[in-house]
Structures are given as structure tokens and as C-alpha cells.
Amino acid sequence: AFLWDAWRSDGSAGAGSNPFPREVVARLDPTARALAARLVAEPCNRSVTQQLTAQLGAMAEYRSVIRLEAAFRERCGPDEQLLPHLFAAQMRSSEFLSARGTAELIIQYFSADPNAWSWRAEVREQLGDYAGALADYRQALGRFQDPSRVAASVHYAAAQVAARAGQPCEAALLMRDYLAFDPLARRTQQINTVMREWQVAGQCRPPFGSGRAALRFDRREGATVSYT
């Protein structure tokens, strides 16, 4: 009746923890079924569990992801590699309090990874903790090895949280930092509009400086000078 019955034959948990009831098994593709069947024989195989968890998440079987991680942890001990899959499943199931706890565990294991801090920022934002989310986004932005390659979506998410936290000037500055790496290529009408709205809301100083500069060069040397 259940692929997981043999795994749970010790009776340490009730049917509620069974990740694979009939209706779930019927929806699994052949690859996922093969992985699930293998876990019956090798219940603490971490590699197989990680692969199956990823498959279940891709198939939107979020409840099964949550149950599978809990069952594996109970029998075999924790596996930090399952935590990102668990976090995604909890977020997509709107289990934000549980997701916050998972995000905190991820930070403990992977504190140097900017994604870990971004994930906790996301769930804090969902819970209305905008100040905490902004602090996490700052931590994330500071951990990218090459800040010039950070996606616009990360800066924009951080800026939106800053605005919701009552810091519109900080929001404008976060977008300024994104633009600064390549102003001509990155500046868009949408970015200009939201930055202007935040500047007006906070009565902020202009995010970019202005003034005059004197350029001196030796006419005898070959050079090309361009400015905008």
C-alpha cells in the first residue's frame, strides 16, 4: 500500500509521517519512484534522499518534502543538504514560522553563503519583520564575492524591504549601489521612477554627486579622454 511502510516498520511514527501515501505514489514519475523504492532498502542513503527531495520539490510535492526530511532526521540524523529543499517547501506551503526556523539552521551551517541570508530575509519579510529582513539583505549583499555581478532582483528586493521598514532613503541608496557598477547599461525608466519616489518620500539627498572636475593631460602623450 505504501512505499514507505518498510522504512517505518519500527512503528516509531504514525501514518501521518508517511511521505508516500497512495495518492502521492500515483503522481511520481519513474525516476522518483525508483529513488523512493531504493530508500526502502537503503533508508539512510543521504545521496538518494537528497535526489528524491529535489525531485519531489520540482513536482510541487511540498508536503512530501517536509515529511521526508522529518522522517530522515528522526531515523538517520540531520542532513544539512536537505535544508534548502525543506525551506523552499515550507515557503511554498506558506509555513512561514517553520521556514524561519529552517532558515536560521541554514545560516548556522552556511553562514558564508549569501543565499542563506537572502532566504531568511524573504521569510522575515513575509512575517512583517522588515527591519530584520533588511539586516539580512545587507548581510547577503556583503557576502557576494563579486558585488558587480549581484542580480538587480536582489538589490530591488532589499530596497523594497528598506522602504517598507520606513527607510526610503536607504532604499534609494541600495538601488544606487546597483546602478553604480554600470550606470549607462543598468539605468532604466522603472528604476529612475522608484528611486525618485523614495527620494521624495524621504526628502533624501541626491543619491549621485554633482560638481566640476579639472582634467589635466600631457598633449605629447597619446590618450583618449571621454566623459559624460
PDB file of C-alpha atoms in Angstrom:
ATOM      1  CA  ALA A   1       0.000   0.000   0.000  1.00  0.00           C
ATOM      2  CA  PHE A   2       2.838   2.426   0.820  1.00  0.00           C
ATOM      3  CA  LEU A   3       6.371   2.530  -0.490  1.00  0.00           C
ATOM      4  CA  TRP A   4       7.439   3.832   2.898  1.00  0.00           C
ATOM      5  CA  ASP A   5       5.876   1.090   5.041  1.00  0.00           C
ATOM      6  CA  ALA A   6       9.061  -0.996   5.177  1.00  0.00           C
ATOM      7  CA  TRP A   7      11.084   2.047   6.196  1.00  0.00           C
ATOM      8  CA  ARG A   8       8.689   2.805   9.033  1.00  0.00           C
ATOM      9  CA  SER A   9       8.223  -0.793  10.184  1.00  0.00           C
ATOM     10  CA  ASP A  10       9.589   0.034  13.642  1.00  0.00           C
ATOM     11  CA  GLY A  11       6.291   1.809  14.355  1.00  0.00           C
ATOM     12  CA  SER A  12       8.025   4.879  15.805  1.00  0.00           C
ATOM     13  CA  ALA A  13       5.673   7.244  13.986  1.00  0.00           C
ATOM     14  CA  GLY A  14       2.113   7.105  12.847  1.00  0.00           C
ATOM     15  CA  ALA A  15       0.722   7.129   9.331  1.00  0.00           C
ATOM     16  CA  GLY A  16       0.747  10.936   9.408  1.00  0.00           C
ATOM     17  CA  SER A  17       4.519  10.929   8.860  1.00  0.00           C
ATOM     18  CA  ASN A  18       4.354   8.677   5.799  1.00  0.00           C
ATOM     19  CA  PRO A  19       5.747  10.747   2.905  1.00  0.00           C
ATOM     20  CA  PHE A  20       4.388   8.431   0.227  1.00  0.00           C
ATOM     21  CA  PRO A  21       0.707   7.544   0.562  1.00  0.00           C
ATOM     22  CA  ARG A  22      -1.055   6.047  -2.446  1.00  0.00           C
ATOM     23  CA  GLU A  23      -2.096   9.349  -3.992  1.00  0.00           C
ATOM     24  CA  VAL A  24       1.479  10.641  -3.928  1.00  0.00           C
ATOM     25  CA  VAL A  25       2.910   7.441  -5.385  1.00  0.00           C
ATOM     26  CA  ALA A  26       0.429   7.681  -8.239  1.00  0.00           C
ATOM     27  CA  ARG A  27       1.795  11.105  -9.150  1.00  0.00           C
ATOM     28  CA  LEU A  28       5.509  10.224  -9.036  1.00  0.00           C
ATOM     29  CA  ASP A  29       7.397   9.886 -12.284  1.00  0.00           C
ATOM     30  CA  PRO A  30       9.510   6.751 -12.893  1.00  0.00           C
ATOM     31  CA  THR A  31      12.713   8.390 -11.658  1.00  0.00           C
ATOM     32  CA  ALA A  32      11.150   9.479  -8.381  1.00  0.00           C
ATOM     33  CA  ARG A  33       9.507   6.066  -7.901  1.00  0.00           C
ATOM     34  CA  ALA A  34      12.871   4.352  -8.387  1.00  0.00           C
ATOM     35  CA  LEU A  35      14.506   6.641  -5.814  1.00  0.00           C
ATOM     36  CA  ALA A  36      11.677   6.063  -3.339  1.00  0.00           C
ATOM     37  CA  ALA A  37      11.889   2.303  -3.812  1.00  0.00           C
ATOM     38  CA  ARG A  38      15.637   2.401  -3.248  1.00  0.00           C
ATOM     39  CA  LEU A  39      15.144   4.231   0.050  1.00  0.00           C
ATOM     40  CA  VAL A  40      13.122   1.285   1.309  1.00  0.00           C
ATOM     41  CA  ALA A  41      16.281  -0.830   1.027  1.00  0.00           C
ATOM     42  CA  GLU A  42      18.699   1.963   1.963  1.00  0.00           C
ATOM     43  CA  PRO A  43      16.756   4.212   4.342  1.00  0.00           C
ATOM     44  CA  CYS A  44      19.766   6.290   5.431  1.00  0.00           C
ATOM     45  CA  ASN A  45      21.294   6.793   2.000  1.00  0.00           C
ATOM     46  CA  ARG A  46      21.851  10.555   2.060  1.00  0.00           C
ATOM     47  CA  SER A  47      22.585  10.906  -1.642  1.00  0.00           C
ATOM     48  CA  VAL A  48      19.380   9.137  -2.638  1.00  0.00           C
ATOM     49  CA  THR A  49      17.378  11.138  -0.101  1.00  0.00           C
ATOM     50  CA  GLN A  50      18.774  14.411  -1.441  1.00  0.00           C
ATOM     51  CA  GLN A  51      17.975  13.426  -5.032  1.00  0.00           C
ATOM     52  CA  LEU A  52      14.464  12.363  -4.131  1.00  0.00           C
ATOM     53  CA  THR A  53      13.837  15.523  -2.135  1.00  0.00           C
ATOM     54  CA  ALA A  54      14.882  17.626  -5.137  1.00  0.00           C
ATOM     55  CA  GLN A  55      12.595  15.581  -7.402  1.00  0.00           C
ATOM     56  CA  LEU A  56       9.639  15.993  -5.069  1.00  0.00           C
ATOM     57  CA  GLY A  57      10.195  19.720  -4.849  1.00  0.00           C
ATOM     58  CA  ALA A  58      10.315  20.030  -8.631  1.00  0.00           C
ATOM     59  CA  MET A  59       6.986  18.169  -8.782  1.00  0.00           C
ATOM     60  CA  ALA A  60       5.434  20.550  -6.195  1.00  0.00           C
ATOM     61  CA  GLU A  61       5.033  17.690  -3.692  1.00  0.00           C
ATOM     62  CA  TYR A  62       5.883  20.059  -0.860  1.00  0.00           C
ATOM     63  CA  ARG A  63       4.117  18.147   1.903  1.00  0.00           C
ATOM     64  CA  SER A  64       6.103  15.038   0.990  1.00  0.00           C
ATOM     65  CA  VAL A  65       9.353  17.021   1.067  1.00  0.00           C
ATOM     66  CA  ILE A  66       8.553  18.210   4.595  1.00  0.00           C
ATOM     67  CA  ARG A  67       7.598  14.709   5.773  1.00  0.00           C
ATOM     68  CA  LEU A  68      10.588  13.075   4.104  1.00  0.00           C
ATOM     69  CA  GLU A  69      13.079  15.418   5.778  1.00  0.00           C
ATOM     70  CA  ALA A  70      11.431  14.888   9.184  1.00  0.00           C
ATOM     71  CA  ALA A  71      11.390  11.101   8.781  1.00  0.00           C
ATOM     72  CA  PHE A  72      15.022  11.004   7.625  1.00  0.00           C
ATOM     73  CA  ARG A  73      16.150  13.239  10.506  1.00  0.00           C
ATOM     74  CA  GLU A  74      14.326  11.062  13.052  1.00  0.00           C
ATOM     75  CA  ARG A  75      15.853   7.823  11.846  1.00  0.00           C
ATOM     76  CA  CYS A  76      19.255   8.837  10.443  1.00  0.00           C
ATOM     77  CA  GLY A  77      20.090  12.202  11.987  1.00  0.00           C
ATOM     78  CA  PRO A  78      20.102  15.667  10.421  1.00  0.00           C
ATOM     79  CA  ASP A  79      21.399  16.326   6.919  1.00  0.00           C
ATOM     80  CA  GLU A  80      22.138  19.987   6.246  1.00  0.00           C
ATOM     81  CA  GLN A  81      21.964  19.399   2.486  1.00  0.00           C
ATOM     82  CA  LEU A  82      18.223  18.773   2.799  1.00  0.00           C
ATOM     83  CA  LEU A  83      17.570  22.115   4.479  1.00  0.00           C
ATOM     84  CA  PRO A  84      17.358  24.303   1.331  1.00  0.00           C
ATOM     85  CA  HIS A  85      14.769  21.893  -0.132  1.00  0.00           C
ATOM     86  CA  LEU A  86      12.877  21.900   3.156  1.00  0.00           C
ATOM     87  CA  PHE A  87      12.933  25.699   3.305  1.00  0.00           C
ATOM     88  CA  ALA A  88      11.570  26.008  -0.235  1.00  0.00           C
ATOM     89  CA  ALA A  89       8.791  23.531   0.524  1.00  0.00           C
ATOM     90  CA  GLN A  90       7.815  25.367   3.705  1.00  0.00           C
ATOM     91  CA  MET A  91       7.772  28.742   1.956  1.00  0.00           C
ATOM     92  CA  ARG A  92       5.642  27.430  -0.897  1.00  0.00           C
ATOM     93  CA  SER A  93       3.297  25.864   1.628  1.00  0.00           C
ATOM     94  CA  SER A  94       3.045  29.215   3.492  1.00  0.00           C
ATOM     95  CA  GLU A  95       4.519  27.643   6.642  1.00  0.00           C
ATOM     96  CA  PHE A  96       6.489  30.797   7.387  1.00  0.00           C
ATOM     97  CA  LEU A  97       7.237  30.218  11.074  1.00  0.00           C
ATOM     98  CA  SER A  98       8.706  26.800  10.311  1.00  0.00           C
ATOM     99  CA  ALA A  99      10.570  28.273   7.340  1.00  0.00           C
ATOM    100  CA  ARG A 100      12.138  30.905   9.588  1.00  0.00           C
ATOM    101  CA  GLY A 101      13.486  28.191  11.871  1.00  0.00           C
ATOM    102  CA  THR A 102      14.871  26.305   8.882  1.00  0.00           C
ATOM    103  CA  ALA A 103      16.488  29.469   7.523  1.00  0.00           C
ATOM    104  CA  GLU A 104      18.224  30.002  10.861  1.00  0.00           C
ATOM    105  CA  LEU A 105      19.621  26.465  10.696  1.00  0.00           C
ATOM    106  CA  ILE A 106      20.825  27.095   7.149  1.00  0.00           C
ATOM    107  CA  ILE A 107      22.685  30.199   8.333  1.00  0.00           C
ATOM    108  CA  GLN A 108      24.330  28.148  11.085  1.00  0.00           C
ATOM    109  CA  TYR A 109      25.612  25.650   8.527  1.00  0.00           C
ATOM    110  CA  PHE A 110      26.297  28.003   5.605  1.00  0.00           C
ATOM    111  CA  SER A 111      26.964  31.438   7.111  1.00  0.00           C
ATOM    112  CA  ALA A 112      29.274  32.449   4.237  1.00  0.00           C
ATOM    113  CA  ASP A 113      26.605  31.790   1.604  1.00  0.00           C
ATOM    114  CA  PRO A 114      24.680  34.943   0.625  1.00  0.00           C
ATOM    115  CA  ASN A 115      21.684  32.782  -0.312  1.00  0.00           C
ATOM    116  CA  ALA A 116      21.319  31.684   3.309  1.00  0.00           C
ATOM    117  CA  TRP A 117      20.853  35.288   4.435  1.00  0.00           C
ATOM    118  CA  SER A 118      18.586  36.128   1.490  1.00  0.00           C
ATOM    119  CA  TRP A 119      16.319  33.195   2.361  1.00  0.00           C
ATOM    120  CA  ARG A 120      15.895  34.348   5.939  1.00  0.00           C
ATOM    121  CA  ALA A 121      15.263  37.871   4.650  1.00  0.00           C
ATOM    122  CA  GLU A 122      12.457  36.509   2.455  1.00  0.00           C
ATOM    123  CA  VAL A 123      10.692  34.740   5.294  1.00  0.00           C
ATOM    124  CA  ARG A 124      11.182  37.661   7.685  1.00  0.00           C
ATOM    125  CA  GLU A 125       9.553  39.898   5.103  1.00  0.00           C
ATOM    126  CA  GLN A 126       6.599  37.507   4.866  1.00  0.00           C
ATOM    127  CA  LEU A 127       6.259  37.700   8.663  1.00  0.00           C
ATOM    128  CA  GLY A 128       6.317  41.504   8.617  1.00  0.00           C
ATOM    129  CA  ASP A 129       9.766  41.829  10.196  1.00  0.00           C
ATOM    130  CA  TYR A 130      11.042  44.388   7.688  1.00  0.00           C
ATOM    131  CA  ALA A 131      13.905  45.654   9.840  1.00  0.00           C
ATOM    132  CA  GLY A 132      15.164  42.092  10.311  1.00  0.00           C
ATOM    133  CA  ALA A 133      14.763  41.356   6.612  1.00  0.00           C
ATOM    134  CA  LEU A 134      16.747  44.476   5.698  1.00  0.00           C
ATOM    135  CA  ALA A 135      19.549  43.462   8.082  1.00  0.00           C
ATOM    136  CA  ASP A 136      19.679  40.031   6.419  1.00  0.00           C
ATOM    137  CA  TYR A 137      19.755  41.504   2.924  1.00  0.00           C
ATOM    138  CA  ARG A 138      22.690  43.679   3.975  1.00  0.00           C
ATOM    139  CA  GLN A 139      24.463  40.556   5.220  1.00  0.00           C
ATOM    140  CA  ALA A 140      23.740  38.828   1.909  1.00  0.00           C
ATOM    141  CA  LEU A 141      24.985  41.733  -0.215  1.00  0.00           C
ATOM    142  CA  GLY A 142      28.202  41.821   1.783  1.00  0.00           C
ATOM    143  CA  ARG A 143      28.942  38.154   1.113  1.00  0.00           C
ATOM    144  CA  PHE A 144      28.960  38.083  -2.696  1.00  0.00           C
ATOM    145  CA  GLN A 145      32.495  37.591  -3.970  1.00  0.00           C
ATOM    146  CA  ASP A 146      31.899  39.936  -6.915  1.00  0.00           C
ATOM    147  CA  PRO A 147      29.389  42.668  -5.992  1.00  0.00           C
ATOM    148  CA  SER A 148      29.224  43.834  -9.600  1.00  0.00           C
ATOM    149  CA  ARG A 149      27.540  40.565 -10.574  1.00  0.00           C
ATOM    150  CA  VAL A 150      24.748  40.656  -7.984  1.00  0.00           C
ATOM    151  CA  ALA A 151      21.390  40.470  -9.754  1.00  0.00           C
ATOM    152  CA  ALA A 152      19.152  43.515  -9.903  1.00  0.00           C
ATOM    153  CA  SER A 153      16.406  41.475  -8.212  1.00  0.00           C
ATOM    154  CA  VAL A 154      18.496  41.163  -5.029  1.00  0.00           C
ATOM    155  CA  HIS A 155      19.115  44.904  -4.803  1.00  0.00           C
ATOM    156  CA  TYR A 156      15.486  45.643  -5.613  1.00  0.00           C
ATOM    157  CA  ALA A 157      14.185  43.172  -3.005  1.00  0.00           C
ATOM    158  CA  ALA A 158      16.446  44.748  -0.388  1.00  0.00           C
ATOM    159  CA  ALA A 159      15.358  48.241  -1.444  1.00  0.00           C
ATOM    160  CA  GLN A 160      11.675  47.351  -1.220  1.00  0.00           C
ATOM    161  CA  VAL A 161      12.176  45.980   2.293  1.00  0.00           C
ATOM    162  CA  ALA A 162      14.026  49.147   3.286  1.00  0.00           C
ATOM    163  CA  ALA A 163      11.114  51.247   2.052  1.00  0.00           C
ATOM    164  CA  ARG A 164       8.630  49.087   3.975  1.00  0.00           C
ATOM    165  CA  ALA A 165      10.816  49.432   7.063  1.00  0.00           C
ATOM    166  CA  GLY A 166      10.357  53.201   6.829  1.00  0.00           C
ATOM    167  CA  GLN A 167      13.791  53.906   5.315  1.00  0.00           C
ATOM    168  CA  PRO A 168      13.102  55.278   1.796  1.00  0.00           C
ATOM    169  CA  CYS A 169      16.496  56.986   1.600  1.00  0.00           C
ATOM    170  CA  GLU A 170      18.216  53.660   2.311  1.00  0.00           C
ATOM    171  CA  ALA A 171      16.044  52.109  -0.419  1.00  0.00           C
ATOM    172  CA  ALA A 172      17.257  54.707  -2.935  1.00  0.00           C
ATOM    173  CA  LEU A 173      20.876  54.129  -1.896  1.00  0.00           C
ATOM    174  CA  LEU A 174      20.568  50.372  -2.352  1.00  0.00           C
ATOM    175  CA  MET A 175      19.444  50.906  -5.940  1.00  0.00           C
ATOM    176  CA  ARG A 176      22.182  53.483  -6.422  1.00  0.00           C
ATOM    177  CA  ASP A 177      24.741  50.847  -5.431  1.00  0.00           C
ATOM    178  CA  TYR A 178      23.363  48.561  -8.146  1.00  0.00           C
ATOM    179  CA  LEU A 179      23.492  51.310 -10.780  1.00  0.00           C
ATOM    180  CA  ALA A 180      26.994  52.440  -9.817  1.00  0.00           C
ATOM    181  CA  PHE A 181      28.656  49.393 -11.383  1.00  0.00           C
ATOM    182  CA  ASP A 182      27.389  50.305 -14.868  1.00  0.00           C
ATOM    183  CA  PRO A 183      25.110  53.374 -14.887  1.00  0.00           C
ATOM    184  CA  LEU A 184      24.622  53.551 -18.652  1.00  0.00           C
ATOM    185  CA  ALA A 185      23.641  49.890 -19.050  1.00  0.00           C
ATOM    186  CA  ARG A 186      21.660  49.469 -15.836  1.00  0.00           C
ATOM    187  CA  ARG A 187      19.645  52.653 -15.586  1.00  0.00           C
ATOM    188  CA  THR A 188      16.034  52.153 -16.699  1.00  0.00           C
ATOM    189  CA  GLN A 189      12.909  54.282 -16.540  1.00  0.00           C
ATOM    190  CA  GLN A 190      11.432  51.956 -13.914  1.00  0.00           C
ATOM    191  CA  ILE A 191      14.489  52.276 -11.655  1.00  0.00           C
ATOM    192  CA  ASN A 192      14.545  56.049 -12.109  1.00  0.00           C
ATOM    193  CA  THR A 193      10.872  56.248 -11.174  1.00  0.00           C
ATOM    194  CA  VAL A 194      11.052  54.177  -7.986  1.00  0.00           C
ATOM    195  CA  MET A 195      14.234  55.925  -6.851  1.00  0.00           C
ATOM    196  CA  ARG A 196      12.618  59.314  -7.374  1.00  0.00           C
ATOM    197  CA  GLU A 197       9.540  58.211  -5.421  1.00  0.00           C
ATOM    198  CA  TRP A 198      11.689  57.065  -2.495  1.00  0.00           C
ATOM    199  CA  GLN A 199      13.734  60.271  -2.583  1.00  0.00           C
ATOM    200  CA  VAL A 200      10.579  62.392  -2.452  1.00  0.00           C
ATOM    201  CA  ALA A 201       9.059  60.249   0.324  1.00  0.00           C
ATOM    202  CA  GLY A 202      12.166  60.571   2.497  1.00  0.00           C
ATOM    203  CA  GLN A 203      13.230  64.052   1.371  1.00  0.00           C
ATOM    204  CA  CYS A 204      16.594  62.453   0.698  1.00  0.00           C
ATOM    205  CA  ARG A 205      19.790  63.945  -0.582  1.00  0.00           C
ATOM    206  CA  PRO A 206      20.533  63.167  -4.251  1.00  0.00           C
ATOM    207  CA  PRO A 207      21.980  59.641  -4.456  1.00  0.00           C
ATOM    208  CA  PHE A 208      24.566  60.708  -7.020  1.00  0.00           C
ATOM    209  CA  GLY A 209      27.021  63.540  -6.547  1.00  0.00           C
ATOM    210  CA  SER A 210      27.421  66.520  -8.845  1.00  0.00           C
ATOM    211  CA  GLY A 211      30.120  69.122  -9.387  1.00  0.00           C
ATOM    212  CA  ARG A 212      33.047  70.115 -11.535  1.00  0.00           C
ATOM    213  CA  ALA A 213      36.316  68.398 -12.293  1.00  0.00           C
ATOM    214  CA  ALA A 214      39.539  69.671 -13.846  1.00  0.00           C
ATOM    215  CA  LEU A 215      41.292  67.238 -16.162  1.00  0.00           C
ATOM    216  CA  ARG A 216      44.964  67.734 -16.951  1.00  0.00           C
ATOM    217  CA  PHE A 217      46.899  65.739 -19.509  1.00  0.00           C
ATOM    218  CA  ASP A 218      50.134  65.930 -21.449  1.00  0.00           C
ATOM    219  CA  ARG A 219      49.486  66.799 -25.081  1.00  0.00           C
ATOM    220  CA  ARG A 220      52.632  64.941 -26.069  1.00  0.00           C
ATOM    221  CA  GLU A 221      51.250  61.631 -24.856  1.00  0.00           C
ATOM    222  CA  GLY A 222      48.759  59.558 -26.840  1.00  0.00           C
ATOM    223  CA  ALA A 223      45.480  59.283 -24.969  1.00  0.00           C
ATOM    224  CA  THR A 224      41.736  59.167 -25.382  1.00  0.00           C
ATOM    225  CA  VAL A 225      39.605  61.031 -22.866  1.00  0.00           C
ATOM    226  CA  SER A 226      35.836  60.558 -22.795  1.00  0.00           C
ATOM    227  CA  TYR A 227      33.268  61.785 -20.319  1.00  0.00           C
ATOM    228  CA  THR A 228      29.508  62.101 -19.997  1.00  0.00           C
TER     229      THR A 228
END
